[in-house]
């Protein structure tokens, strides 16, 4: 027998990519449980499935930086509960980020993808369900967004919860109105300009930042969170939006 749970929850996170650097993403989680019927005539109580899966995904993936620990591009050092990661980019530049271990998801894979994260998650969830469940399948999909969208990463040091982690992200639609009408042209331009952007505040930008290296850092309830990376190359779109338009996400 099969129990399907589609669009159970969404996870918002960032991950390290050799070409793109830091990428913000949003996935929808779907699950399928195979097994024999229990004494209640079910593979597993639907409420238990939803609660268990949602809690694990929220705790282990959501608002974290996903790191492929088997990647040849990664160097990682541990000092107590603090991790320091250096990630080599295809350009020859590097990203460096530090933080408490709870800010990261250390995925045993060579690269982050929906399939690799699903396989890693299933192994971690193996003992979370009753013995009547013989097999758990997990998949991640992206929301279908008709409008232009972009990937971004950020941190919110004043947030009471996990948003304070300095490198987590989202995949978000963008909508721009010009003279009361949607402007697909400006939406596309800003989506390209903001693709894989990092959003930081000036108060967290360190003085030693320069045109070659940006350094952000702050201390929050979850620990000290420094973050260093090369500025993204200038976008091919340098246009400025009209004064009476403003992007809303």
Coordinates of N, CA and C in Angstrom, one line a residue:
X1 N 0.8 -1.2 0.0 CA 0.0 0.0 0.0 C 0.9 1.2 0.0
X2 N 0.3 2.3 -0.5 CA 1.1 3.6 -0.7 C 0.3 4.7 0.0
X3 N 1.0 5.6 0.7 CA 0.5 6.8 1.3 C 1.2 8.0 0.7
X4 N 0.5 8.8 0.0 CA 1.1 10.0 -0.7 C 0.9 11.2 0.1
X5 N 1.9 12.1 0.2 CA 1.7 13.4 0.9 C 2.4 14.4 -0.1
X6 N 1.6 15.1 -0.8 CA 2.1 16.1 -1.8 C 2.0 17.5 -1.2
X7 N 3.0 18.3 -1.6 CA 3.1 19.7 -1.1 C 2.9 19.8 0.4
X8 N 3.6 18.9 1.1 CA 3.5 18.9 2.5 C 3.9 20.2 3.2
X9 N 5.0 20.7 2.7 CA 5.5 22.0 3.3 C 6.6 22.6 2.3
X10 N 7.0 23.8 2.5 CA 8.1 24.3 1.7 C 9.3 24.6 2.6
X11 N 10.5 24.5 2.0 CA 11.7 24.8 2.7 C 12.4 25.9 2.0
X12 N 12.8 26.9 2.7 CA 13.6 28.0 2.2 C 15.0 27.9 2.7
X13 N 16.0 28.0 1.8 CA 17.4 27.8 2.2 C 18.3 28.4 1.1
X14 N 19.6 28.4 1.4 CA 20.6 28.7 0.4 C 21.5 27.5 0.3
X15 N 22.2 27.4 -0.8 CA 23.2 26.4 -1.0 C 24.4 26.9 -1.7
X16 N 25.5 26.2 -1.7 CA 26.8 26.6 -2.3 C 26.9 25.8 -3.7
X17 N 27.2 26.6 -4.7 CA 27.3 26.1 -6.1 C 28.6 26.5 -6.7
X18 N 29.3 25.6 -7.3 CA 30.6 26.0 -7.9 C 30.6 27.1 -8.9
X19 N 29.6 27.2 -9.7 CA 29.5 28.2 -10.7 C 28.7 29.4 -10.2
X20 N 27.6 29.3 -9.6 CA 26.7 30.4 -9.2 C 27.1 31.0 -7.9
X21 N 27.8 30.3 -7.0 CA 28.2 30.8 -5.7 C 27.1 30.5 -4.7
X22 N 26.6 31.5 -4.0 CA 25.5 31.3 -3.0 C 24.2 31.4 -3.7
X23 N 23.3 30.4 -3.6 CA 22.1 30.4 -4.3 C 20.9 30.3 -3.3
X24 N 20.0 31.2 -3.3 CA 18.8 31.0 -2.5 C 17.7 30.2 -3.2
X25 N 17.0 29.4 -2.5 CA 16.1 28.5 -3.2 C 14.9 28.2 -2.3
X26 N 13.8 27.8 -2.9 CA 12.5 27.4 -2.2 C 12.1 26.1 -2.9
X27 N 11.9 25.1 -2.1 CA 11.4 23.8 -2.6 C 10.1 23.4 -1.9
X28 N 9.2 22.7 -2.6 CA 8.1 22.0 -2.0 C 8.4 20.6 -1.8
X29 N 8.1 20.1 -0.6 CA 8.4 18.7 -0.3 C 7.2 17.8 -0.5
X30 N 7.5 16.6 -1.1 CA 6.5 15.6 -1.4 C 7.0 14.2 -0.9
X31 N 6.1 13.4 -0.3 CA 6.6 12.1 0.2 C 5.6 11.0 -0.2
X32 N 6.2 9.8 -0.2 CA 5.4 8.6 -0.4 C 5.9 7.5 0.5
X33 N 5.0 6.9 1.3 CA 5.3 5.8 2.2 C 4.7 4.5 1.7
X34 N 5.6 3.5 1.6 CA 5.1 2.1 1.2 C 5.2 1.2 2.5
X35 N 4.2 0.3 2.6 CA 4.2 -0.6 3.7 C 2.9 -1.4 3.8
X36 N 2.9 -2.3 4.8 CA 1.7 -3.1 5.1 C 0.7 -2.3 5.9
X37 N -0.5 -2.7 5.9 CA -1.5 -2.0 6.7 C -1.4 -2.4 8.2
X38 N -1.5 -1.4 9.1 CA -1.4 -1.7 10.5 C -2.7 -2.1 11.1
X39 N -2.8 -2.2 12.4 CA -4.1 -2.6 13.0 C -5.2 -1.6 12.8
X40 N -4.9 -0.4 12.4 CA -6.0 0.6 12.1 C -6.4 0.6 10.6
X41 N -5.7 -0.3 9.8 CA -6.0 -0.4 8.4 C -5.3 0.7 7.6
X42 N -4.2 1.2 8.1 CA -3.4 2.3 7.5 C -1.9 1.9 7.4
X43 N -1.2 2.5 6.4 CA 0.2 2.3 6.4 C 0.8 3.1 7.6
X44 N 0.3 4.2 7.8 CA 0.8 5.1 8.9 C -0.3 6.2 9.1
X45 N -0.5 6.6 10.3 CA -1.5 7.6 10.6 C -1.0 8.9 9.8
X46 N -1.9 9.5 9.0 CA -1.6 10.6 8.2 C -1.1 11.8 9.0
X47 N -1.7 12.0 10.2 CA -1.3 13.1 11.1 C 0.1 12.9 11.6
X48 N 0.5 11.6 11.9 CA 1.8 11.4 12.3 C 2.8 11.6 11.2
X49 N 2.5 11.2 10.0 CA 3.4 11.5 8.8 C 3.6 13.0 8.6
X50 N 2.5 13.7 8.6 CA 2.7 15.2 8.4 C 3.5 15.8 9.5
X51 N 3.2 15.5 10.7 CA 3.9 16.1 11.8 C 5.4 15.7 11.8
X52 N 5.7 14.5 11.6 CA 7.1 14.0 11.7 C 7.9 14.6 10.5
X53 N 7.4 14.5 9.3 CA 8.1 15.1 8.2 C 8.3 16.6 8.3
X54 N 7.2 17.3 8.6 CA 7.2 18.7 8.6 C 8.2 19.2 9.7
X55 N 8.2 18.6 10.9 CA 9.1 18.9 11.9 C 10.5 18.7 11.5
X56 N 10.8 17.6 10.9 CA 12.2 17.3 10.5 C 12.7 18.3 9.4
X57 N 11.9 18.5 8.4 CA 12.3 19.5 7.4 C 12.4 20.9 7.9
X58 N 11.5 21.3 8.8 CA 11.7 22.6 9.4 C 12.9 22.8 10.2
X59 N 13.3 21.7 10.9 CA 14.4 21.7 11.8 C 15.7 21.5 11.1
X60 N 15.8 20.7 10.1 CA 17.1 20.3 9.5 C 17.4 21.0 8.2
X61 N 16.4 21.5 7.5 CA 16.7 22.1 6.2 C 16.3 23.5 6.1
X62 N 15.1 23.9 6.6 CA 14.6 25.2 6.4 C 15.5 26.3 7.1
X63 N 15.7 27.3 6.4 CA 16.5 28.5 6.8 C 18.0 28.1 7.2
X64 N 18.5 27.1 6.5 CA 19.9 26.8 6.7 C 20.7 27.0 5.4
X65 N 22.0 26.9 5.5 CA 22.9 26.9 4.3 C 23.2 25.4 4.1
X66 N 22.8 24.9 2.9 CA 23.1 23.5 2.6 C 24.5 23.4 2.0
X67 N 25.3 22.5 2.5 CA 26.7 22.4 2.1 C 27.0 20.9 1.7
X68 N 27.4 20.7 0.4 CA 27.8 19.3 0.0 C 29.1 18.9 0.5
X69 N 29.2 18.1 1.5 CA 30.4 17.8 2.2 C 31.4 17.0 1.4
X70 N 30.9 16.3 0.3 CA 31.8 15.5 -0.5 C 32.4 16.3 -1.7
X71 N 32.1 17.5 -1.8 CA 32.5 18.3 -2.9 C 34.0 18.6 -2.8
X72 N 34.7 18.5 -3.9 CA 36.2 18.9 -3.9 C 36.4 20.4 -3.8
X73 N 35.4 21.2 -3.9 CA 35.5 22.6 -3.8 C 35.4 23.1 -2.4
X74 N 35.2 22.2 -1.4 CA 34.9 22.7 0.0 C 36.1 22.4 0.9
X75 N 36.4 23.4 1.8 CA 37.3 23.2 2.9 C 36.5 23.5 4.2
X76 N 36.5 22.7 5.1 CA 35.7 22.9 6.4 C 36.6 22.6 7.6
X77 N 36.5 23.6 8.5 CA 37.1 23.5 9.8 C 36.1 23.6 10.9
X78 N 36.4 22.8 12.0 CA 35.5 22.8 13.1 C 36.2 23.2 14.4
X79 N 35.6 24.1 15.2 CA 36.2 24.5 16.5 C 35.0 24.5 17.5
X80 N 34.9 23.4 18.2 CA 33.7 23.2 19.0 C 32.5 23.1 18.2
X81 N 31.5 23.9 18.5 CA 30.2 23.9 17.7 C 30.3 24.9 16.5
X82 N 31.4 25.6 16.3 CA 31.5 26.6 15.3 C 32.2 26.0 14.1
X83 N 31.6 26.2 12.9 CA 32.1 25.7 11.6 C 32.6 26.9 10.8
X84 N 33.7 26.7 10.1 CA 34.2 27.7 9.1 C 34.3 27.0 7.8
X85 N 33.7 27.5 6.8 CA 33.7 26.9 5.4 C 34.3 27.8 4.4
X86 N 35.1 27.3 3.6 CA 35.7 28.0 2.4 C 35.3 27.3 1.2
X87 N 34.6 28.0 0.3 CA 34.1 27.4 -1.0 C 34.7 28.0 -2.2
X88 N 35.4 27.2 -3.0 CA 36.1 27.7 -4.2 C 35.1 27.8 -5.3
X89 N 35.1 28.9 -6.0 CA 34.3 29.2 -7.1 C 35.0 28.9 -8.4
X90 N 34.2 28.6 -9.5 CA 34.8 28.4 -10.8 C 35.7 29.5 -11.3
X91 N 35.4 30.7 -10.8 CA 36.2 31.9 -11.2 C 37.5 31.9 -10.6
X92 N 37.8 31.1 -9.6 CA 39.1 31.1 -8.9 C 38.9 31.9 -7.6
X93 N 37.8 32.6 -7.4 CA 37.6 33.3 -6.1 C 37.0 32.3 -5.1
X94 N 36.8 32.8 -3.9 CA 36.3 32.0 -2.8 C 35.3 32.7 -2.0
X95 N 34.4 31.9 -1.4 CA 33.4 32.3 -0.4 C 33.8 31.7 0.9
X96 N 33.7 32.5 2.0 CA 34.0 32.1 3.3 C 32.8 32.4 4.3
X97 N 32.4 31.5 5.1 CA 31.3 31.7 6.0 C 31.5 30.9 7.3
X98 N 31.2 31.5 8.4 CA 31.4 30.8 9.7 C 30.1 30.9 10.4
X99 N 29.9 30.0 11.3 CA 28.7 30.0 12.2 C 28.5 28.8 13.0
X100 N 27.5 28.8 13.9 CA 27.3 27.6 14.7 C 26.8 26.5 13.7
X101 N 27.0 25.2 14.1 CA 26.6 24.1 13.2 C 25.2 24.1 12.9
X102 N 24.3 24.6 13.7 CA 22.9 24.6 13.5 C 22.5 25.5 12.3
X103 N 23.4 26.4 11.8 CA 23.2 27.3 10.7 C 23.4 26.5 9.4
X104 N 23.9 25.3 9.4 CA 24.2 24.6 8.2 C 23.5 23.2 8.1
X105 N 23.3 22.7 6.9 CA 22.9 21.3 6.7 C 24.0 20.7 6.0
X106 N 24.7 19.8 6.6 CA 25.9 19.2 6.0 C 25.4 17.9 5.2
X107 N 25.2 18.1 4.0 CA 24.6 17.1 3.1 C 25.7 16.2 2.5
X108 N 25.7 14.9 2.8 CA 26.7 14.0 2.3 C 26.5 13.8 0.8
X109 N 27.0 14.7 -0.1 CA 26.8 14.6 -1.5 C 27.9 15.5 -2.1
X110 N 28.1 15.3 -3.4 CA 29.1 16.1 -4.1 C 28.6 17.4 -4.6
X111 N 27.3 17.5 -4.7 CA 26.6 18.7 -5.2 C 25.2 18.8 -4.6
X112 N 24.7 20.0 -4.4 CA 23.3 20.1 -3.9 C 22.4 20.1 -5.1
X113 N 21.4 19.2 -5.0 CA 20.3 19.1 -6.0 C 19.1 18.5 -5.3
X114 N 18.0 18.6 -6.0 CA 16.8 18.0 -5.3 C 16.9 16.5 -5.0
X115 N 17.6 15.8 -6.0 CA 17.7 14.4 -5.8 C 18.7 14.1 -4.7
X116 N 19.9 14.8 -4.6 CA 20.9 14.5 -3.6 C 20.4 14.8 -2.2
X117 N 19.6 15.9 -2.1 CA 19.1 16.3 -0.8 C 18.0 15.3 -0.3
X118 N 17.2 14.9 -1.3 CA 16.1 13.9 -1.0 C 16.7 12.6 -0.5
X119 N 17.8 12.1 -1.2 CA 18.4 10.8 -0.8 C 19.0 10.9 0.6
X120 N 19.7 12.0 0.9 CA 20.3 12.3 2.2 C 19.2 12.4 3.3
X121 N 18.1 13.0 3.0 CA 17.1 13.2 4.0 C 16.4 11.9 4.3
X122 N 16.2 11.0 3.3 CA 15.6 9.7 3.6 C 16.4 8.9 4.5
X123 N 17.7 8.9 4.3 CA 18.6 8.2 5.2 C 18.5 8.7 6.7
X124 N 18.4 10.0 6.8 CA 18.3 10.5 8.1 C 17.0 10.3 8.8
X125 N 15.9 10.0 8.0 CA 14.6 9.8 8.5 C 14.2 8.3 8.6
X126 N 15.2 7.5 8.4 CA 14.9 6.0 8.3 C 14.2 5.5 9.5
X127 N 14.6 5.9 10.7 CA 14.0 5.4 11.9 C 12.9 6.2 12.5
X128 N 12.4 7.2 11.8 CA 11.4 8.1 12.4 C 10.0 7.6 12.3
X129 N 9.7 6.5 11.6 CA 8.4 6.0 11.4 C 8.2 4.6 11.9
X130 N 6.9 4.2 12.1 CA 6.7 2.8 12.7 C 7.2 1.7 11.7
X131 N 7.3 0.5 12.3 CA 7.9 -0.6 11.5 C 7.0 -1.0 10.3
X132 N 5.7 -0.6 10.3 CA 4.8 -0.9 9.2 C 5.2 -0.2 8.0
X133 N 6.0 0.9 8.1 CA 6.5 1.6 6.9 C 7.8 1.0 6.4
X134 N 7.7 0.4 5.2 CA 8.8 -0.4 4.7 C 9.8 0.5 3.9
X135 N 9.2 1.6 3.3 CA 10.1 2.4 2.4 C 9.5 3.8 2.4
X136 N 10.4 4.8 2.5 CA 10.0 6.2 2.4 C 10.7 6.8 1.2
X137 N 9.9 7.5 0.3 CA 10.4 8.2 -0.8 C 10.1 9.7 -0.6
X138 N 11.1 10.5 -0.9 CA 10.9 11.9 -0.7 C 11.4 12.6 -2.0
X139 N 10.7 13.7 -2.4 CA 11.1 14.4 -3.5 C 10.9 15.9 -3.3
X140 N 11.6 16.7 -4.0 CA 11.5 18.2 -3.8 C 11.2 18.8 -5.2
X141 N 10.3 19.7 -5.3 CA 9.9 20.3 -6.6 C 9.9 21.8 -6.3
X142 N 10.0 22.6 -7.4 CA 9.9 24.0 -7.4 C 8.5 24.4 -7.7
X143 N 8.0 25.5 -7.0 CA 6.7 26.0 -7.4 C 6.7 26.6 -8.8
X144 N 5.7 26.4 -9.5 CA 5.6 26.9 -10.9 C 5.3 28.4 -10.8
X145 N 6.2 29.3 -11.2 CA 6.0 30.7 -11.1 C 5.9 31.3 -12.5
X146 N 4.7 31.8 -12.9 CA 4.6 32.3 -14.3 C 5.3 33.6 -14.5
X147 N 5.4 34.5 -13.4 CA 6.0 35.8 -13.5 C 7.5 35.6 -13.4
X148 N 8.4 36.5 -13.8 CA 9.8 36.4 -13.6 C 10.1 36.3 -12.1
X149 N 11.2 35.5 -11.8 CA 11.5 35.3 -10.4 C 13.1 35.4 -10.3
X150 N 13.5 35.5 -9.1 CA 15.0 35.5 -8.8 C 15.3 34.7 -7.5
X151 N 16.5 34.4 -7.4 CA 17.0 33.7 -6.2 C 17.8 34.7 -5.3
X152 N 17.5 34.7 -4.0 CA 18.3 35.6 -3.2 C 18.6 35.0 -1.8
X153 N 19.6 35.5 -1.2 CA 20.0 35.0 0.1 C 20.1 36.2 1.1
X154 N 20.0 36.0 2.4 CA 20.0 37.0 3.3 C 20.1 36.5 4.7
X155 N 20.2 37.4 5.7 CA 20.2 37.1 7.1 C 19.4 38.2 7.8
X156 N 18.8 37.9 8.9 CA 18.1 38.9 9.7 C 18.5 38.8 11.2
X157 N 19.5 39.5 11.6 CA 20.1 39.3 12.9 C 19.1 39.6 14.0
X158 N 18.1 40.5 13.8 CA 17.2 40.9 14.8 C 16.0 39.9 14.9
X159 N 15.9 38.9 14.0 CA 14.8 38.0 14.1 C 14.9 37.1 15.3
X160 N 13.8 36.7 15.9 CA 13.8 35.9 17.1 C 14.0 34.4 16.7
X161 N 13.8 34.0 15.5 CA 14.0 32.6 15.1 C 15.1 32.4 14.2
X162 N 15.0 31.4 13.3 CA 16.1 31.0 12.4 C 16.4 31.9 11.3
X163 N 15.6 32.9 11.0 CA 15.9 33.9 10.0 C 17.2 34.7 10.2
X164 N 17.7 34.6 11.5 CA 18.9 35.4 11.8 C 20.1 34.8 11.2
X165 N 20.0 33.5 10.8 CA 21.2 32.9 10.1 C 21.6 33.7 8.9
X166 N 22.9 34.0 8.8 CA 23.4 35.0 7.9 C 23.3 34.5 6.4
X167 N 23.2 33.3 6.1 CA 23.1 32.8 4.7 C 22.1 31.8 4.5
X168 N 20.8 32.2 4.3 CA 19.8 31.4 3.9 C 18.9 32.2 2.9
X169 N 18.1 31.5 2.1 CA 17.5 32.2 1.0 C 16.1 31.7 0.6
X170 N 15.8 32.2 -0.6 CA 14.4 32.0 -1.1 C 14.5 32.1 -2.7
X171 N 13.4 31.6 -3.3 CA 13.1 31.8 -4.7 C 11.8 32.5 -4.8
X172 N 11.8 33.7 -5.3 CA 10.7 34.6 -5.2 C 10.3 35.3 -6.5
X173 N 9.0 35.4 -6.8 CA 8.5 36.1 -7.9 C 8.8 37.6 -7.8
X174 N 8.8 38.3 -8.9 CA 8.9 39.8 -8.8 C 7.8 40.4 -9.7
X175 N 7.2 41.4 -9.2 CA 6.1 42.1 -9.9 C 6.3 43.6 -9.8
X176 N 6.4 44.2 -11.0 CA 6.6 45.7 -11.1 C 5.4 46.3 -11.9
X177 N 4.9 47.4 -11.3 CA 3.8 48.1 -12.0 C 4.3 49.5 -12.4
X178 N 4.0 49.8 -13.7 CA 4.3 51.1 -14.2 C 3.0 51.8 -14.7
X179 N 2.8 53.0 -14.1 CA 1.5 53.7 -14.4 C 0.3 52.8 -14.2
X180 N 0.3 52.0 -13.2 CA -0.8 51.2 -12.8 C -0.9 49.9 -13.6
X181 N 0.0 49.6 -14.5 CA 0.0 48.4 -15.3 C 1.2 47.6 -15.0
X182 N 1.1 46.2 -15.0 CA 2.3 45.4 -14.9 C 3.2 45.6 -16.1
X183 N 4.5 45.6 -15.8 CA 5.5 45.8 -16.8 C 6.4 44.6 -16.9
X184 N 6.1 43.6 -17.8 CA 6.9 42.5 -18.0 C 8.4 42.8 -18.4
X185 N 8.6 43.9 -19.1 CA 9.9 44.3 -19.5 C 10.8 44.6 -18.2
X186 N 10.3 45.4 -17.3 CA 11.0 45.8 -16.1 C 11.1 44.6 -15.2
X187 N 10.1 43.8 -15.1 CA 10.2 42.6 -14.3 C 11.4 41.7 -14.7
X188 N 11.5 41.5 -16.0 CA 12.6 40.6 -16.6 C 13.9 41.3 -16.3
X189 N 14.0 42.6 -16.5 CA 15.3 43.3 -16.3 C 15.8 43.1 -14.8
X190 N 14.8 43.3 -13.9 CA 15.2 43.3 -12.5 C 15.4 41.8 -12.0
X191 N 14.7 40.9 -12.6 CA 14.9 39.5 -12.3 C 16.3 39.1 -12.7
X192 N 16.8 39.5 -13.9 CA 18.2 39.2 -14.3 C 19.2 39.9 -13.4
X193 N 18.9 41.2 -13.1 CA 19.9 41.9 -12.3 C 20.0 41.4 -10.9
X194 N 18.9 40.9 -10.3 CA 19.0 40.4 -8.9 C 19.2 38.9 -8.8
X195 N 19.4 38.2 -9.9 CA 19.6 36.8 -9.9 C 20.7 36.4 -9.0
X196 N 20.5 35.5 -8.0 CA 21.5 35.0 -7.1 C 22.1 36.1 -6.2
X197 N 21.3 37.1 -5.9 CA 21.8 38.3 -5.1 C 21.9 37.9 -3.6
X198 N 22.8 38.7 -2.9 CA 22.8 38.6 -1.5 C 22.3 39.9 -1.0
X199 N 21.3 39.9 0.0 CA 20.8 41.1 0.5 C 21.4 41.3 1.9
X200 N 22.1 42.4 2.1 CA 22.7 42.7 3.4 C 22.4 44.2 3.8
X201 N 22.7 44.5 5.0 CA 22.5 45.9 5.5 C 23.8 46.6 5.7
X202 N 23.9 47.9 5.5 CA 25.1 48.6 5.6 C 25.7 48.5 7.0
X203 N 24.9 48.4 8.0 CA 25.4 48.3 9.4 C 26.1 47.0 9.7
X204 N 25.9 46.0 8.8 CA 26.6 44.8 9.0 C 27.8 44.6 8.0
X205 N 28.0 45.6 7.1 CA 29.1 45.6 6.2 C 30.3 46.1 6.9
X206 N 31.4 45.3 6.9 CA 32.6 45.6 7.6 C 33.4 46.6 6.9
X207 N 34.2 47.4 7.6 CA 35.0 48.5 7.0 C 36.0 48.0 6.1
X208 N 36.5 46.8 6.3 CA 37.6 46.3 5.5 C 37.1 45.7 4.1
X209 N 35.8 45.9 3.9 CA 35.3 45.5 2.6 C 35.9 46.4 1.5
X210 N 36.1 45.9 0.3 CA 36.6 46.7 -0.8 C 35.9 46.2 -2.1
X211 N 36.4 46.7 -3.2 CA 35.8 46.4 -4.5 C 36.0 44.9 -4.9
X212 N 37.0 44.2 -4.2 CA 37.2 42.8 -4.5 C 36.6 41.8 -3.5
X213 N 36.3 42.3 -2.3 CA 35.8 41.4 -1.3 C 34.8 42.2 -0.4
X214 N 33.6 41.6 -0.3 CA 32.6 42.1 0.7 C 32.6 41.2 1.9
X215 N 32.6 41.9 3.1 CA 32.6 41.2 4.3 C 31.5 41.7 5.2
X216 N 30.6 40.8 5.5 CA 29.5 41.1 6.4 C 29.7 40.3 7.7
X217 N 29.2 40.8 8.8 CA 29.3 40.0 10.1 C 28.4 40.6 11.1
X218 N 27.8 39.8 11.9 CA 27.0 40.2 13.1 C 26.9 39.1 14.1
X219 N 26.6 39.5 15.3 CA 26.3 38.6 16.4 C 24.9 38.6 16.7
X220 N 24.3 37.4 16.8 CA 22.9 37.2 17.1 C 22.8 36.2 18.2
X221 N 21.5 35.9 18.6 CA 21.3 34.9 19.6 C 21.9 33.5 19.3
X222 N 21.9 33.2 18.0 CA 22.4 31.9 17.5 C 24.0 31.9 17.4
X223 N 24.6 33.0 17.6 CA 26.1 33.0 17.6 C 26.7 34.1 16.7
X224 N 28.0 34.0 16.5 CA 28.7 35.0 15.6 C 28.7 34.5 14.2
X225 N 28.3 35.4 13.3 CA 28.1 34.9 11.9 C 28.8 35.8 10.9
X226 N 30.1 35.6 10.7 CA 30.8 36.4 9.6 C 30.7 35.7 8.3
X227 N 30.8 36.5 7.2 CA 30.4 36.1 5.9 C 31.3 36.9 4.9
X228 N 32.1 36.2 4.0 CA 33.0 36.9 3.1 C 32.8 36.3 1.7
X229 N 32.7 37.2 0.7 CA 32.5 36.7 -0.7 C 32.9 37.8 -1.6
X230 N 33.2 37.5 -2.9 CA 33.6 38.5 -3.9 C 32.3 39.1 -4.4
X231 N 32.3 40.4 -4.7 CA 31.1 41.0 -5.3 C 30.7 40.4 -6.6
X232 N 29.5 40.2 -6.8 CA 29.0 39.6 -8.1 C 29.4 40.5 -9.2
X233 N 29.7 39.9 -10.4 CA 30.1 40.7 -11.6 C 28.9 41.6 -12.0
X234 N 29.3 42.7 -12.6 CA 28.2 43.7 -12.9 C 27.2 43.1 -13.9
X235 N 26.0 43.3 -13.7 CA 24.9 42.8 -14.5 C 25.0 43.4 -15.9
X236 N 24.6 42.6 -16.9 CA 24.5 43.1 -18.2 C 23.4 44.2 -18.4
X237 N 22.5 44.2 -17.4 CA 21.4 45.1 -17.5 C 21.7 46.2 -16.5
X238 N 22.0 47.4 -17.0 CA 22.4 48.5 -16.1 C 21.3 49.6 -16.1
X239 N 20.1 49.2 -16.6 CA 19.0 50.2 -16.7 C 18.5 50.5 -15.3
X240 N 18.0 51.8 -15.2 CA 17.4 52.2 -14.0 C 15.9 52.3 -14.2
X241 N 15.1 51.8 -13.2 CA 13.6 51.8 -13.4 C 13.1 53.2 -13.4
X242 N 12.0 53.4 -14.1 CA 11.3 54.8 -14.0 C 11.0 55.2 -12.6
X243 N 11.0 56.5 -12.3 CA 10.8 57.0 -11.0 C 9.4 56.6 -10.4
X244 N 8.5 56.3 -11.3 CA 7.1 56.0 -10.8 C 6.9 54.5 -10.7
X245 N 8.0 53.7 -10.8 CA 7.8 52.2 -10.6 C 8.7 51.8 -9.5
X246 N 8.3 50.7 -8.9 CA 9.0 50.1 -7.8 C 8.8 48.6 -7.7
X247 N 9.8 47.8 -7.6 CA 9.6 46.3 -7.6 C 9.0 45.9 -6.2
X248 N 8.1 45.0 -6.3 CA 7.5 44.4 -5.1 C 7.7 42.9 -5.2
X249 N 8.1 42.3 -4.0 CA 8.3 40.9 -4.0 C 7.4 40.2 -3.0

